[in-house]
Amino acid sequence: MSLFRFFASRPAPATAPVARERLQILLAHERSELGKQPDLLLQLREEILAVVSRHVALDPDKVIVKMERGKHVSTLEVDVELPNGFERKLAVAS
Amino acid sequence: MAKVLVVTSGKGGVGKTTSTASIGAALAQNGQKVAVIDFDVGLRNLDLVLGAERRVVFDLINVVQGVAKLPQALIRDKRLENLWLLPASQTRDKDALTEEGVGRVITEMRNNFDWILCDSPAGIERGAMLSMRFADEAVIVTNPEVSSVRDSDRIIGMLDSKTVKAEKGEPVEKHILITRFDSARAARGEMLSIEDVLEILAIPLLGIIPESQDVLRASNVGSPVTLNSPASAPARAYSDASKRLLGQTIPMTVPSERKGLMSLLRGRRAA
């Protein structure tokens, strides 16, 4: 009986940390997806792609521009995937 | 020259209208000349919460369309001579609100008031976008609950991109107002804490309004809580929030709950 009472009176587990974690994951995703300034990101991506393509042939889908908002600073992440062997082409060109 | 402040949230039912009425009244009680505008066309309620529902003759859309002049549509509060209401239309088509028309009304009002509070409808449709369009500052009303925090985040993104100020490259000053907060439940880990909400949204805190029966009592009788029961916890919280809007430094507490829980948060707003 005392064992039963022990379980019955146990407080419900804290759910706020779960809420917090779910929100952090979801919002990180939504912020990058929607972009805080979609037009700016799109423009940046186009211009970066144009500059890099002048020197290296690349797949336009392999240029990824992301913005993350932090408390004090935001970061701009630019990820450009280059095809293998591009260095040789650069050497030939110069 | 008035400051234009939008009270917004994305999600419905979090306390935008109550907060507009209470902050508007508290600012007026502090000697400011205040106009509150209801942007919820078809579902107006600010008139009811302020106890002016039987005095509405003309509304925002009448003024936008030139059917009535602004002074004809503005309703002066019977208790606070510094507080005025511009009601929303209850019957007309939502598309009757145009950006050009709203801009004209707000420009005209800017010269005659210290504060213009725009009560946004829920959602992200036309009325909500127009209510924030000309804002200098924004109060984002948030409940410590996942869906409210998510929608607030979305609205913050819109304030940073869809307002006239943002388009000019100037920031809209943003504040978080946490409403319906239950410190006991937060302490037990059943509700997101103030720190959680602030960390996720990364916007300074304007105030914490505790969950309280006084808020419902005040809306039942059509009187802002800061007038109806000025000594109550939510009234003190709204009053403090209004003073912070006026630039005063007021320690951040959850009124009625003065036992150190919030000492952690003091000075957080300065950050």
Short mmCIF file of C-alpha atoms in Angstrom, two decimals, chain A residues 12-17 19-20 22-24 26-27 30-31 34 36-38 69-72, chain B residues 145-146 149-150 153-154 156-157 160-161 188-192 195-196 199-203 268:
data_model
loop_
_atom_site.label_atom_id
_atom_site.label_comp_id
_atom_site.label_asym_id
_atom_site.label_seq_id
_atom_site.Cartn_x
_atom_site.Cartn_y
_atom_site.Cartn_z
CA ALA A 12 4.13 14.69 -12.89
CA PRO A 13 7.41 14.94 -14.80
CA ALA A 14 8.42 18.43 -15.92
CA THR A 15 7.33 18.95 -19.53
CA ALA A 16 8.61 22.49 -20.02
CA PRO A 17 12.13 21.31 -21.02
CA ALA A 19 8.57 22.17 -24.99
CA ARG A 20 11.70 24.26 -25.02
CA ARG A 22 10.99 21.08 -29.52
CA LEU A 23 10.62 24.81 -30.12
CA GLN A 24 14.35 25.36 -30.52
CA LEU A 26 11.48 23.70 -34.99
CA LEU A 27 12.33 27.40 -35.07
CA GLU A 30 11.63 27.43 -39.87
CA ARG A 31 13.95 30.42 -39.66
CA LEU A 34 11.56 31.01 -44.47
CA LYS A 36 14.13 36.39 -42.06
CA GLN A 37 14.83 38.36 -45.23
CA PRO A 38 14.05 35.99 -48.08
CA ARG A 69 19.54 34.67 -35.91
CA GLY A 70 21.27 34.74 -32.53
CA LYS A 71 20.75 36.85 -29.44
CA HIS A 72 23.57 39.29 -30.12
CA GLU B 145 3.19 27.87 -24.55
CA VAL B 146 4.66 26.28 -27.71
CA VAL B 149 5.99 31.19 -29.08
CA ARG B 150 6.20 29.74 -32.58
CA ASP B 153 8.69 34.10 -33.93
CA ARG B 154 6.92 34.27 -37.26
CA ILE B 156 8.96 38.97 -35.42
CA GLY B 157 10.22 37.96 -38.86
CA ASP B 160 11.69 42.87 -39.58
CA SER B 161 10.73 42.67 -43.24
CA ARG B 188 7.34 23.11 -11.30
CA GLY B 189 8.51 22.77 -14.89
CA GLU B 190 4.96 22.53 -16.25
CA MET B 191 5.15 25.77 -18.21
CA LEU B 192 7.90 27.40 -20.26
CA GLU B 195 14.07 32.65 -19.54
CA ASP B 196 13.04 29.96 -22.03
CA GLU B 199 16.12 32.91 -25.07
CA ILE B 200 14.11 31.44 -27.93
CA LEU B 201 12.72 34.74 -29.22
CA ALA B 202 15.80 36.88 -28.46
CA ILE B 203 13.78 40.08 -27.89
CA ARG B 268 17.70 41.49 -18.50
#
